[in-house]
Coordinates of C-alpha atoms in Angstrom, one line a residue:
M75 CA 27.2 12.1 -6.5
A76 CA 24.8 14.5 -5.1
T77 CA 26.0 17.3 -2.8
L78 CA 24.6 16.6 0.7
A79 CA 23.5 19.2 3.1
P80 CA 23.2 18.5 6.9
L81 CA 20.7 15.6 7.3
G82 CA 17.1 16.7 7.5
T83 CA 17.7 20.4 6.5
G84 CA 16.6 19.8 2.8
T85 CA 14.0 17.1 3.3
R86 CA 11.0 17.8 1.0
P87 CA 8.0 15.7 0.1
Y88 CA 8.7 13.1 -2.5
R89 CA 5.9 14.3 -4.7
D90 CA 7.8 17.6 -5.2
Y91 CA 10.2 15.7 -7.3
L92 CA 7.9 13.1 -8.8
T93 CA 5.2 15.4 -10.0
P94 CA 7.4 17.6 -12.3
S95 CA 8.8 14.4 -13.8
L96 CA 5.3 13.1 -14.5
H97 CA 4.3 16.5 -16.0
A98 CA 7.3 16.4 -18.3
R99 CA 6.3 12.9 -19.4
F100 CA 2.7 14.0 -20.0
I101 CA 3.9 16.8 -22.2
R102 CA 5.9 14.4 -24.3
A103 CA 2.9 12.1 -24.7
S104 CA 0.7 15.0 -25.6
K105 CA 3.1 16.1 -28.3
Y106 CA 2.8 12.9 -30.3
T107 CA -1.0 12.9 -29.7
L108 CA -1.2 16.3 -31.2
L109 CA 0.6 15.1 -34.3
L110 CA -2.0 12.3 -34.7
C111 CA -4.8 14.9 -34.3
Y112 CA -3.2 17.0 -37.1
A113 CA -3.1 13.9 -39.4
I114 CA -6.8 13.3 -38.6
A115 CA -7.6 16.9 -39.2
C116 CA -5.9 16.7 -42.7
W117 CA -8.0 13.6 -43.5
M118 CA -11.2 15.5 -42.6
G119 CA -10.5 18.4 -44.8
E120 CA -11.4 18.9 -48.5
W121 CA -8.9 17.4 -50.9
T122 CA -9.4 19.9 -53.6
N123 CA -6.3 22.0 -52.6
L124 CA -3.6 19.7 -51.2
V125 CA -1.2 22.6 -50.4
W126 CA -3.8 24.4 -48.3
L127 CA -5.0 21.2 -46.8
W128 CA -1.6 20.5 -45.1
F129 CA -1.0 24.2 -44.1
P130 CA -1.0 24.2 -40.3
F131 CA -2.1 27.9 -39.9
G132 CA -5.5 27.5 -41.5
A133 CA -8.7 25.5 -41.2
T134 CA -6.6 22.3 -40.7
G135 CA -4.7 23.8 -37.7
I136 CA -8.0 24.9 -36.1
R137 CA -9.4 21.4 -36.6
A138 CA -6.3 19.8 -35.1
L139 CA -6.6 21.9 -32.0
L140 CA -10.3 21.2 -31.6
L141 CA -9.6 17.4 -32.1
F142 CA -6.9 17.6 -29.4
I143 CA -9.6 18.4 -26.9
P144 CA -11.1 14.9 -27.1
A145 CA -7.7 13.4 -26.6
L146 CA -6.9 15.8 -23.7
T147 CA -10.2 14.7 -22.1
I148 CA -8.9 11.1 -22.0
Y149 CA -5.6 12.3 -20.5
L150 CA -7.4 14.2 -17.8
L151 CA -9.5 11.1 -17.1
R152 CA -6.3 8.9 -16.8
I153 CA -4.5 11.4 -14.6
A154 CA -7.5 11.5 -12.2
Q155 CA -8.0 7.7 -12.0
W156 CA -4.7 5.9 -12.7
H157 CA -3.5 3.3 -10.2
V158 CA -0.5 0.8 -10.0
G159 CA -1.1 -2.9 -10.3
R160 CA -3.8 -5.2 -11.5
R161 CA -7.2 -5.4 -9.8
Q162 CA -7.4 -8.2 -7.3
T163 CA -10.7 -9.9 -6.6
L164 CA -11.8 -13.5 -5.7
T165 CA -14.3 -13.9 -8.6
R166 CA -15.3 -12.2 -11.8
A167 CA -18.7 -11.4 -10.3
E168 CA -16.9 -9.6 -7.4
T169 CA -15.0 -7.5 -9.9
F170 CA -18.2 -6.4 -11.6
Q171 CA -19.9 -5.7 -8.3
K172 CA -16.9 -3.7 -6.9
Y173 CA -15.9 -1.7 -10.0
F174 CA -19.1 -1.2 -12.0
A175 CA -21.5 0.5 -9.6
R176 CA -19.2 3.4 -8.5
K177 CA -18.7 7.0 -9.2
N178 CA -15.5 6.5 -11.3
T179 CA -17.6 4.4 -13.8
L180 CA -20.0 7.3 -14.4
V181 CA -17.1 9.7 -14.7
T182 CA -15.4 7.5 -17.3
L183 CA -18.6 7.3 -19.3
A184 CA -19.2 11.1 -19.1
F185 CA -15.6 11.8 -20.3
Y186 CA -15.9 9.5 -23.3
V187 CA -19.3 10.8 -24.3
F188 CA -18.1 14.4 -24.2
S189 CA -15.0 13.4 -26.2
A190 CA -17.2 11.6 -28.8
W191 CA -19.7 14.4 -29.0
L192 CA -17.0 17.0 -29.7
F193 CA -15.3 14.9 -32.3
S194 CA -18.7 14.4 -34.1
E195 CA -19.3 18.1 -34.0
V196 CA -15.9 18.9 -35.6
Y197 CA -16.5 16.3 -38.2
T198 CA -20.0 17.6 -39.0
W199 CA -18.8 21.2 -39.3
S200 CA -16.0 20.0 -41.6
R201 CA -18.4 18.5 -44.1
T202 CA -19.8 20.3 -47.2
A203 CA -23.5 20.6 -48.3
A204 CA -23.0 17.6 -50.5
D205 CA -22.8 15.4 -47.4
R206 CA -26.2 16.6 -46.2
L207 CA -25.3 16.8 -42.6
N208 CA -26.8 20.3 -41.9
F209 CA -29.5 20.7 -39.3
T210 CA -32.1 21.4 -42.0
E211 CA -32.6 20.6 -45.6
L212 CA -34.8 22.1 -48.3
G213 CA -38.1 20.5 -49.2
R214 CA -40.3 21.5 -52.1
A215 CA -40.5 25.1 -53.3
H216 CA -43.6 25.9 -51.3
E217 CA -42.6 24.0 -48.1
R218 CA -40.8 25.2 -45.0
L219 CA -37.4 23.9 -44.0
K220 CA -37.3 20.3 -42.8
L221 CA -35.3 19.1 -39.9
N222 CA -32.5 16.7 -41.0
E223 CA -32.4 13.3 -39.4
R224 CA -28.9 12.3 -40.7
P225 CA -26.8 14.3 -38.2
L226 CA -29.0 13.0 -35.4
Y227 CA -28.3 9.4 -36.4
L228 CA -24.6 10.2 -36.8
R229 CA -24.4 11.7 -33.4
F230 CA -26.2 8.7 -31.9
L231 CA -23.6 6.3 -33.4
F232 CA -20.8 8.4 -31.9
V233 CA -22.4 8.3 -28.5
A234 CA -22.9 4.6 -28.8
L235 CA -19.2 4.3 -29.7
A236 CA -18.4 6.2 -26.5
F237 CA -20.5 3.6 -24.5
A238 CA -18.6 0.7 -26.2
Q239 CA -15.2 2.3 -25.6
T240 CA -16.2 2.9 -21.9
G241 CA -16.9 -0.9 -21.6
V242 CA -13.6 -1.7 -23.1
H243 CA -11.8 0.8 -20.8
L244 CA -13.4 -0.7 -17.7
W245 CA -13.1 -4.4 -18.8
R246 CA -9.4 -4.1 -19.7
D247 CA -8.7 -1.7 -16.8
Y248 CA -7.1 1.0 -18.8
D249 CA -6.6 3.0 -15.6
R250 CA -3.9 0.5 -14.6
I251 CA -0.2 1.3 -14.9
D252 CA 2.2 -1.7 -14.7
M253 CA 5.4 -0.7 -12.9
P254 CA 8.3 -3.1 -13.3
A255 CA 9.1 -5.6 -10.6
M256 CA 12.9 -5.8 -10.6
Q257 CA 14.6 -9.1 -9.9
P258 CA 17.9 -9.5 -7.9
R259 CA 20.8 -10.4 -10.0
K260 CA 22.7 -13.6 -9.5
L261 CA 25.7 -13.7 -7.2
N262 CA 28.2 -13.7 -10.1
E263 CA 26.4 -10.6 -11.5
V264 CA 25.5 -8.6 -8.5
T265 CA 29.1 -7.7 -7.6
A266 CA 29.6 -6.2 -11.1
E267 CA 28.9 -2.6 -11.9
G268 CA 25.2 -2.2 -12.6
S269 CA 23.5 -0.1 -15.2
V270 CA 19.9 0.9 -15.9
K271 CA 18.5 -1.3 -18.5
K272 CA 16.1 0.8 -20.5
G273 CA 13.6 -0.6 -22.9
P274 CA 12.7 0.9 -26.3
K275 CA 11.7 4.5 -26.3
P276 CA 8.0 5.2 -26.0
R277 CA 7.7 7.0 -29.4
V278 CA 9.2 3.9 -31.1
V279 CA 6.6 1.7 -29.4
L280 CA 3.8 4.0 -30.4
L281 CA 4.8 3.9 -34.0
Q282 CA 5.0 0.1 -33.9
Q283 CA 1.5 -0.1 -32.3
L284 CA -0.2 2.2 -34.7
K285 CA -1.3 -0.6 -37.1
P286 CA -2.6 -3.0 -34.3
L287 CA -4.4 0.0 -32.7
F288 CA -6.1 0.9 -35.9
V289 CA -7.2 -2.7 -36.5
T290 CA -8.7 -2.8 -33.0
A291 CA -10.4 0.6 -33.6
A292 CA -11.9 -0.5 -37.0
G293 CA -13.3 -3.7 -35.4
L294 CA -14.9 -1.9 -32.6
T295 CA -16.4 0.7 -34.9
F296 CA -17.8 -1.9 -37.3
F297 CA -19.4 -3.7 -34.3
V298 CA -21.0 -0.4 -33.1
T299 CA -22.2 0.5 -36.5
I300 CA -24.3 -2.7 -36.8
T301 CA -25.5 -2.9 -33.2
G302 CA -26.1 0.9 -33.0
T303 CA -28.1 1.0 -36.2
I304 CA -30.3 -1.9 -35.0
L305 CA -30.8 -0.3 -31.7
Y306 CA -31.6 3.1 -33.2
F307 CA -34.4 1.8 -35.4
M308 CA -35.8 -0.6 -32.8
G309 CA -35.7 1.7 -29.9
P310 CA -35.2 5.4 -29.3
R311 CA -35.5 6.8 -32.8
Q312 CA -38.9 8.4 -32.4
L313 CA -38.2 9.6 -28.9
L314 CA -34.9 11.2 -29.9
W315 CA -36.6 12.8 -32.9
D316 CA -39.4 14.3 -30.8
Y317 CA -36.9 16.0 -28.4
Y318 CA -34.7 17.0 -31.4
Y319 CA -37.7 18.5 -33.2
S320 CA -39.1 20.3 -30.1
F321 CA -35.7 21.8 -29.3
S322 CA -34.9 22.9 -32.9
R323 CA -38.2 24.6 -33.6
N324 CA -37.4 27.2 -30.9
F325 CA -34.6 28.5 -33.1
I326 CA -35.7 27.6 -36.7
S327 CA -39.0 27.9 -38.5
L328 CA -39.8 24.3 -39.3
A329 CA -42.6 22.4 -41.0
K330 CA -45.4 21.3 -38.8
T331 CA -44.7 17.6 -39.4
S332 CA -42.6 15.9 -36.7
K333 CA -41.9 12.6 -38.5
P334 CA -38.3 11.6 -39.2
T335 CA -37.2 12.5 -42.7
G336 CA -35.1 9.4 -43.4
L337 CA -31.4 8.6 -43.8
A338 CA -31.1 8.3 -47.6
P339 CA -28.5 8.0 -49.1
F340 CA -27.7 5.5 -46.3
A341 CA -24.4 3.8 -47.5
P342 CA -22.2 7.0 -47.7
L343 CA -23.4 8.0 -44.3
V344 CA -22.5 4.7 -42.7
A345 CA -19.2 4.6 -44.6
G346 CA -18.3 8.0 -43.3
F347 CA -19.0 7.0 -39.7
I348 CA -17.0 3.8 -40.0
I349 CA -13.9 5.8 -41.2
E350 CA -14.3 8.7 -38.7
G351 CA -15.4 6.4 -35.9
A352 CA -12.3 4.3 -36.4
L353 CA -10.1 7.4 -36.3
L354 CA -11.8 8.5 -33.0
V355 CA -11.2 5.1 -31.4
L356 CA -7.6 5.2 -32.7
L357 CA -7.2 8.6 -31.0
W358 CA -8.6 7.2 -27.7
E359 CA -6.4 4.1 -27.9
F360 CA -3.3 6.1 -28.8
A361 CA -3.8 8.5 -25.9
N362 CA -4.2 5.6 -23.5
K363 CA -1.2 3.8 -24.8
A364 CA 1.0 6.9 -24.8
F365 CA -0.1 7.6 -21.2
D366 CA 0.9 4.1 -20.1
L367 CA 4.3 4.2 -21.8
Y368 CA 5.4 7.6 -20.6
I369 CA 4.1 7.3 -17.0
A370 CA 5.7 3.9 -16.6
Q371 CA 9.2 5.3 -17.4
E372 CA 12.0 5.0 -14.9
P373 CA 12.0 7.6 -12.0
L374 CA 15.1 9.2 -13.5
K375 CA 16.0 12.7 -14.6
R376 CA 18.9 13.1 -17.0
D377 CA 19.8 9.5 -16.3
K378 CA 20.0 10.2 -12.5
P379 CA 17.5 9.5 -9.7
I380 CA 14.9 12.2 -9.5
T381 CA 15.7 12.8 -5.8
N382 CA 19.3 13.8 -6.6
D383 CA 18.2 17.4 -7.0
S384 CA 17.1 17.5 -3.4
K385 CA 19.3 19.0 -0.7
D386 CA 18.8 15.8 1.2
P387 CA 18.2 13.1 -1.4
N388 CA 17.9 10.2 0.9
G389 CA 15.6 12.1 3.3
T390 CA 13.3 12.8 0.4
L391 CA 13.4 9.2 -0.7
L392 CA 12.5 8.1 2.8
N393 CA 9.5 10.4 2.6
G394 CA 8.4 8.6 -0.5
L395 CA 9.0 5.1 1.0
K396 CA 6.6 5.9 3.9
S397 CA 4.1 7.8 1.8
N398 CA 0.4 7.0 2.2
K399 CA -0.2 7.6 -1.5
A400 CA 0.3 4.4 -3.4
T401 CA 1.7 6.0 -6.6
N402 CA 4.4 7.9 -4.7
K403 CA 5.3 4.8 -2.7
V404 CA 5.6 2.6 -5.7
M405 CA 7.8 5.1 -7.5
A406 CA 10.0 5.5 -4.4
F407 CA 10.6 1.8 -4.1
W408 CA 11.4 1.5 -7.8
E409 CA 13.8 4.4 -7.4
L410 CA 15.4 2.7 -4.4
A411 CA 15.8 -0.5 -6.3
L412 CA 17.5 1.4 -9.2
I413 CA 19.8 3.3 -6.8
T414 CA 21.0 0.1 -5.0
D415 CA 21.5 -1.6 -8.4
A416 CA 23.0 0.9 -10.7
F417 CA 24.2 4.1 -8.8
P418 CA 27.1 3.2 -6.5
D419 CA 27.8 6.7 -5.4
R420 CA 24.3 7.3 -4.2
R421 CA 24.2 3.7 -2.7
K422 CA 27.2 4.5 -0.6
T423 CA 25.4 7.4 1.0
I424 CA 22.7 5.0 2.4
Y425 CA 25.4 3.2 4.4
A426 CA 27.2 6.4 5.5
E427 CA 24.3 8.5 6.9
M428 CA 24.2 7.7 10.6
D429 CA 22.9 10.9 12.1
R430 CA 19.3 11.0 11.1
K431 CA 16.7 11.9 13.7
K432 CA 14.8 8.5 13.9
A433 CA 17.5 6.1 12.9
P434 CA 20.4 5.8 10.4
T435 CA 19.3 5.8 6.7
F436 CA 20.1 2.2 6.1
V437 CA 18.1 1.1 9.1
Q438 CA 15.0 3.0 8.0
V439 CA 15.4 1.7 4.4
T440 CA 15.7 -1.8 5.7
D441 CA 12.7 -1.5 7.9
F442 CA 10.5 -0.1 5.1
C443 CA 11.6 -2.9 2.8
L444 CA 11.2 -5.7 5.4
A445 CA 7.7 -4.3 6.3
E446 CA 6.5 -5.1 2.7
I447 CA 7.8 -8.7 3.0
K448 CA 6.3 -9.1 6.6
L449 CA 3.0 -7.9 5.3
L450 CA 3.2 -10.7 2.7
I451 CA 3.9 -13.2 5.4
E452 CA 0.9 -11.9 7.4
R453 CA -1.4 -12.4 4.4
L454 CA -0.1 -15.9 4.0
N455 CA -0.7 -16.6 7.7
V456 CA -4.3 -15.5 7.3
G457 CA -4.6 -17.5 4.1
L458 CA -3.4 -20.7 5.8
D459 CA -5.5 -20.1 9.0
P460 CA -8.4 -17.7 8.6
T461 CA -8.7 -17.4 12.4
Y462 CA -5.2 -16.0 12.6
Q463 CA -5.1 -12.5 14.1
P464 CA -1.9 -10.7 13.1
T465 CA -2.5 -7.6 15.2
A466 CA -4.0 -9.1 18.3
A467 CA -1.0 -8.3 20.5
S468 CA -0.7 -4.8 19.2
V469 CA -4.3 -3.9 19.9
A470 CA -4.5 -5.3 23.5
P471 CA -7.1 -3.3 25.4
Q472 CA -5.8 -0.8 27.9
P473 CA -7.2 -0.5 31.4
T474 CA -9.9 2.1 31.6
P475 CA -9.1 4.7 34.3
S476 CA -11.6 5.1 37.0
I477 CA -13.6 8.3 37.2
N478 CA -14.8 9.6 40.6
L479 CA -17.8 11.8 40.3
V480 CA -18.5 12.1 44.0
P481 CA -16.4 11.7 47.1
Q482 CA -16.3 8.1 48.5
I483 CA -18.1 8.0 51.8
S484 CA -18.1 4.3 52.5
Q485 CA -16.1 1.1 51.7
P486 CA -16.7 -0.2 48.2
L487 CA -18.8 -3.3 47.7
K488 CA -17.0 -6.6 46.9
D489 CA -17.0 -7.6 43.3
D490 CA -16.6 -11.3 43.7
K491 CA -20.1 -12.1 45.1
Q492 CA -23.4 -10.5 44.8
V493 CA -24.6 -8.9 48.1
V494 CA -28.0 -10.2 49.1
A495 CA -29.8 -9.7 52.4
L496 CA -30.1 -13.2 54.0
P497 CA -33.2 -14.2 56.1
P498 CA -32.7 -14.8 59.8
K499 CA -31.9 -18.3 60.8
P500 CA -34.8 -20.3 62.6
A501 CA -34.4 -20.5 66.3
T502 CA -37.3 -22.5 67.7
R503 CA -38.6 -26.0 66.7
W504 CA -41.7 -24.4 65.1
E505 CA -39.6 -22.1 63.0
H506 CA -37.5 -25.1 61.7
F507 CA -40.7 -26.9 60.7
E508 CA -42.1 -23.8 59.0
A509 CA -38.9 -23.3 57.0
T510 CA -38.8 -26.9 55.8
T511 CA -42.4 -27.0 54.7
S512 CA -42.1 -23.7 52.9
G513 CA -39.1 -24.9 50.9
I514 CA -41.0 -28.1 49.9
A515 CA -44.0 -26.1 48.8
K516 CA -41.9 -23.6 46.8
M517 CA -40.1 -26.5 45.1
H518 CA -43.2 -28.5 44.0
S519 CA -46.2 -26.2 44.0
S520 CA -45.1 -22.7 43.2
P521 CA -46.9 -21.2 40.1
G522 CA -43.7 -19.3 39.2
N523 CA -41.7 -22.6 39.2
S524 CA -44.2 -24.3 36.9
Q525 CA -44.2 -21.3 34.6
Q526 CA -40.3 -21.5 34.5
A527 CA -40.5 -25.2 33.7
Y528 CA -42.9 -24.6 30.8
G529 CA -40.7 -21.7 29.7
R530 CA -37.5 -23.9 29.7
E531 CA -39.3 -26.6 27.8
A532 CA -40.5 -24.0 25.1
I533 CA -37.0 -22.6 24.9
N534 CA -35.5 -26.0 24.3
K535 CA -38.0 -26.8 21.6
G536 CA -37.4 -23.4 20.0
L537 CA -33.6 -24.0 19.9
K538 CA -34.0 -27.4 18.5
K539 CA -36.3 -26.1 15.7
A540 CA -33.9 -23.2 15.0
Q541 CA -31.0 -25.6 14.6
E542 CA -33.0 -27.8 12.3
G543 CA -34.1 -24.7 10.3
A544 CA -30.5 -23.4 10.1
Q545 CA -29.3 -26.8 8.8
Q546 CA -32.1 -26.9 6.2
A547 CA -31.3 -23.3 5.1
E548 CA -27.6 -24.1 4.8
S549 CA -28.4 -27.2 2.7
A550 CA -30.7 -25.2 0.5
A551 CA -28.2 -22.4 0.0
S552 CA -25.5 -25.0 -0.8
T553 CA -27.7 -26.7 -3.4
A554 CA -28.6 -23.3 -5.0
S555 CA -25.0 -22.3 -5.1
D556 CA -24.0 -25.6 -6.8
K557 CA -26.8 -25.1 -9.4
I558 CA -25.6 -21.6 -10.2
L559 CA -22.0 -22.6 -10.5
S560 CA -23.1 -25.5 -12.8
S561 CA -25.1 -23.2 -15.1
P562 CA -23.7 -21.3 -18.1
F563 CA -23.6 -18.2 -15.9
G564 CA -21.6 -19.9 -13.2
Y565 CA -18.3 -18.9 -15.0
I566 CA -18.4 -15.4 -13.4
F567 CA -19.0 -17.0 -9.9
S568 CA -16.4 -19.8 -10.2
Q569 CA -13.8 -20.0 -7.5
S570 CA -10.5 -19.6 -9.3
L571 CA -7.3 -21.0 -7.7
P572 CA -5.0 -18.4 -9.5
R573 CA -7.3 -15.6 -8.3
R574 CA -7.2 -16.8 -4.8
A575 CA -3.5 -17.2 -4.8
K576 CA -2.8 -13.8 -6.3
L577 CA -5.2 -12.2 -3.8
V578 CA -3.4 -13.6 -0.8
V579 CA 0.2 -13.3 -2.1
L580 CA 0.1 -10.0 -4.0
G581 CA -2.5 -8.2 -1.8
A582 CA -5.6 -6.2 -2.6
P583 CA -7.3 -4.2 -4.0
Y584 CA -4.4 -3.8 -6.4
S585 CA -1.4 -6.1 -6.9
R586 CA 1.7 -5.1 -4.8
I587 CA 4.1 -7.2 -6.9
S588 CA 6.1 -4.2 -7.9
L589 CA 6.5 -3.1 -4.2
I590 CA 7.4 -6.6 -3.0
C591 CA 10.0 -7.4 -5.7
N592 CA 11.6 -3.9 -5.7
A593 CA 11.9 -4.1 -1.9
I594 CA 13.5 -7.6 -2.1
T595 CA 15.9 -6.3 -4.8
A596 CA 16.9 -3.3 -2.8
L597 CA 17.6 -5.4 0.4
T598 CA 19.6 -7.9 -1.6
N599 CA 21.8 -5.2 -3.3
L600 CA 22.4 -3.4 0.0
A601 CA 23.4 -6.6 1.7
V602 CA 25.7 -7.8 -1.0
F603 CA 27.4 -4.5 -1.7
S604 CA 27.8 -3.7 2.0
I605 CA 30.8 -6.0 2.2
A606 CA 32.8 -3.6 0.0
E607 CA 31.1 -0.3 0.4
D608 CA 29.9 -0.1 4.1
T609 CA 33.0 1.6 5.5
I610 CA 31.4 2.1 8.9
G611 CA 30.5 -1.7 9.1
R612 CA 27.0 -1.5 10.5
F613 CA 24.8 -2.9 7.8
H614 CA 25.7 -6.5 8.6
E615 CA 23.7 -6.2 11.8
S616 CA 20.5 -6.3 9.6
V617 CA 21.6 -9.3 7.5
P618 CA 20.3 -12.1 9.9
S619 CA 16.8 -10.5 10.1
I620 CA 16.8 -10.2 6.3
I621 CA 17.7 -13.9 5.8
R622 CA 15.1 -15.0 8.4
T623 CA 12.4 -12.9 6.7
F624 CA 13.2 -14.2 3.2
T625 CA 13.3 -17.7 4.4
A626 CA 10.0 -17.4 6.2
A627 CA 8.3 -15.8 3.2
I628 CA 9.5 -18.6 0.8
N629 CA 8.4 -21.3 3.2
K630 CA 5.0 -19.7 3.8
I631 CA 4.4 -19.3 0.0
D632 CA 5.3 -23.0 -0.5
A633 CA 3.0 -24.1 2.4
Y634 CA 0.1 -21.9 1.2
M635 CA 0.3 -23.1 -2.5
S636 CA 0.5 -26.7 -1.4
S637 CA -2.6 -26.2 0.8
L638 CA -4.7 -24.8 -2.0
Q639 CA -7.3 -27.2 -3.5
V640 CA -8.8 -26.8 -7.0
H641 CA -12.5 -26.2 -6.7
W642 CA -14.8 -28.2 -9.0
S643 CA -16.1 -25.0 -10.6
D644 CA -12.6 -23.8 -11.6
K645 CA -12.8 -25.3 -15.1
D646 CA -9.9 -23.3 -16.5
T647 CA -7.5 -24.8 -13.9
L648 CA -8.9 -28.3 -14.2
A649 CA -8.3 -28.2 -17.9
K650 CA -4.5 -27.9 -17.3
P651 CA -2.2 -30.9 -16.6
E652 CA -2.2 -31.8 -12.9
A653 CA 1.5 -30.7 -12.6
M654 CA 0.6 -27.2 -13.9
R655 CA -2.5 -26.5 -11.9
K656 CA -0.8 -24.7 -9.1
K657 CA 1.6 -22.7 -11.2
V658 CA 0.6 -19.1 -10.9
P659 CA 3.1 -16.9 -12.8
E660 CA 2.8 -13.9 -10.5
V661 CA 3.3 -16.0 -7.4
D662 CA 6.2 -17.8 -9.0
Q663 CA 7.7 -14.4 -9.8
V664 CA 7.6 -13.3 -6.2
R665 CA 9.1 -16.6 -5.0
E666 CA 11.8 -16.5 -7.6
C667 CA 12.7 -13.0 -6.5
L668 CA 12.9 -14.1 -2.9
Q669 CA 15.0 -17.1 -3.8
K670 CA 17.5 -15.2 -5.9
G671 CA 17.9 -12.6 -3.2
L672 CA 18.4 -15.2 -0.5
E673 CA 20.8 -17.1 -2.6
S674 CA 22.9 -14.0 -3.2
I675 CA 23.0 -13.0 0.4
L676 CA 23.9 -16.5 1.6
G677 CA 26.7 -16.7 -1.0
S678 CA 28.1 -13.4 0.3
F679 CA 27.7 -13.9 4.1
E680 CA 27.7 -17.7 4.5
K681 CA 31.1 -17.8 6.3
Y682 CA 30.0 -15.2 8.9
L683 CA 26.5 -16.2 9.7
G684 CA 27.4 -18.3 12.7
G685 CA 29.2 -15.4 14.3
M686 CA 26.3 -13.1 13.5
G687 CA 23.9 -14.9 15.8
M688 CA 22.3 -17.4 13.4
S689 CA 22.0 -21.0 14.5
L690 CA 22.9 -24.1 12.4
L691 CA 19.2 -24.9 12.0
E692 CA 18.4 -21.3 10.7
I693 CA 21.3 -21.5 8.3
S694 CA 20.2 -25.0 7.1
D695 CA 16.5 -23.8 6.6
A696 CA 17.7 -20.7 4.7
K697 CA 19.8 -22.9 2.3
K698 CA 16.9 -25.2 1.7
A699 CA 14.6 -22.3 0.9
A700 CA 17.2 -20.8 -1.5
A701 CA 17.9 -24.3 -3.0
V702 CA 21.6 -23.9 -2.5
V703 CA 23.7 -27.0 -2.7
R704 CA 25.1 -27.6 0.7
Q705 CA 28.8 -28.3 0.8
P706 CA 30.6 -30.0 3.7
E707 CA 33.2 -27.2 4.2
M708 CA 30.4 -24.7 4.4
M709 CA 28.7 -26.5 7.2
Q710 CA 31.9 -27.1 9.2
A711 CA 32.8 -23.4 9.5
P712 CA 29.9 -22.5 11.9
A713 CA 30.4 -25.7 13.9
A714 CA 34.1 -24.7 14.6
R715 CA 32.9 -21.6 16.2

């Protein structure tokens, strides 16, 4: 158990403990990447002297350090752009529109191009004269040096490989880190002593993935070799050669001719690129995989929560739970779920800390976790009724204070009626006759009145035409949309039911499934363990609100999924059996998490819910949501009260 200082005195930002942990993981990932760079450097060397080839303090060691720079470039790219959770969009076209034309895409391409260029330079410098990769080559005895086209072609293929890898990176969203979404344990398991279930060590997974990664790398390199060669000869060959020649003749005395010299012998050159290109892609894939595995490790240090080193561990954890940075928040919720599940000494401190400034620790933790589930309910409300305004009450306009620029010197005018000076009433018979005839004349023969009549008629005709035009435009747009969706290109615009469901249930722009499930798990563990560990006896006050929130979330998910209709353009969903069309694994995972948590809490507090302010109807709804078999003796206990 961590030694606790007075509450609030040692509270530090959560990132102060998360960042060193991430740095340590990055160093471990870099260590194994450097070993791969050393192996590639040995392969690049000359095999005439095997002892000198494997000697690390020579040319091989220098090559390994230089080759580590391309891998380090990818690590820096991942550190700058990583996010938690899958991308959430309504259509594939929206994904392309949202994530292609942005600054991060250009940054990704620039990093991969630099990495490929440096790798190609190291490879070129490592070759001997027999490979004919120098800038120049000798012509006839009486001729000047000729510029060599072979290294230009080779560098072009490496850059093309960088473009292809950038496409793979963006398509598969390599910037994503998948954090685990913990599930509450069953009632017969949750009361037992928990332990952190760790998966296989990252280095073991990396060794197992070497062969599949190399197969993927070889396939991509072979594809780039064919397409890149065709593109080179059909397109920019002459343009690249002209720039290459103009630049090189400033430093080298070249022949006057500026025609490309050719690539013969062609086969050894292509074979060398296929091998070295595959090794480069393997290095990229290895770096990405190592980053994913090490960053997604548990937020633990020496098998203890990372905030245990803080003078105020729970205060630092609360700072992480309310952090505006998504990565810090996700890690904090994961650590909270681990603490409530497998660290009883630390879990007890959450119940015991009552003297915090804003509220007791368990109250703040409960509020943060319930906020994630309530946010899920709000998204479902909007999904069920698009006109629903979740924050209408909270953003009620406040009365604007009046500002007096000058002293008031008279009574204010009335606001209910417009003040108009009325004409004097007619007194004599002649005045009455004049007023009557004037009114009739104004009604029937006034030029202004006739103009107004013509204006009103024109306005009515214009409105009618505008309505007809709007209907025609809407019909034409609908017809055009149907034609696009029916075409072969309509796949990227199709309205997918799973995409819509995940967008509403899991949130956007990235999936919040880890936050939601870890919050549910933490609340479930705190509620169930509070019976034995809450010595002050205050946590039970939060149990009714937890049950009501879980029940509402389950019912809203069921109502929303039943309201969804499969669009005719969603061919993937229509191809499934009818019973499986509304089965979305991620949504089912969230519902199962809520159901398990509600079942465990009901099993622990069922005898006391009536005395805790819950009605029979609320208890019955909660049992239905949790799919708990209702027993007669369980229902009679609240009634006796």
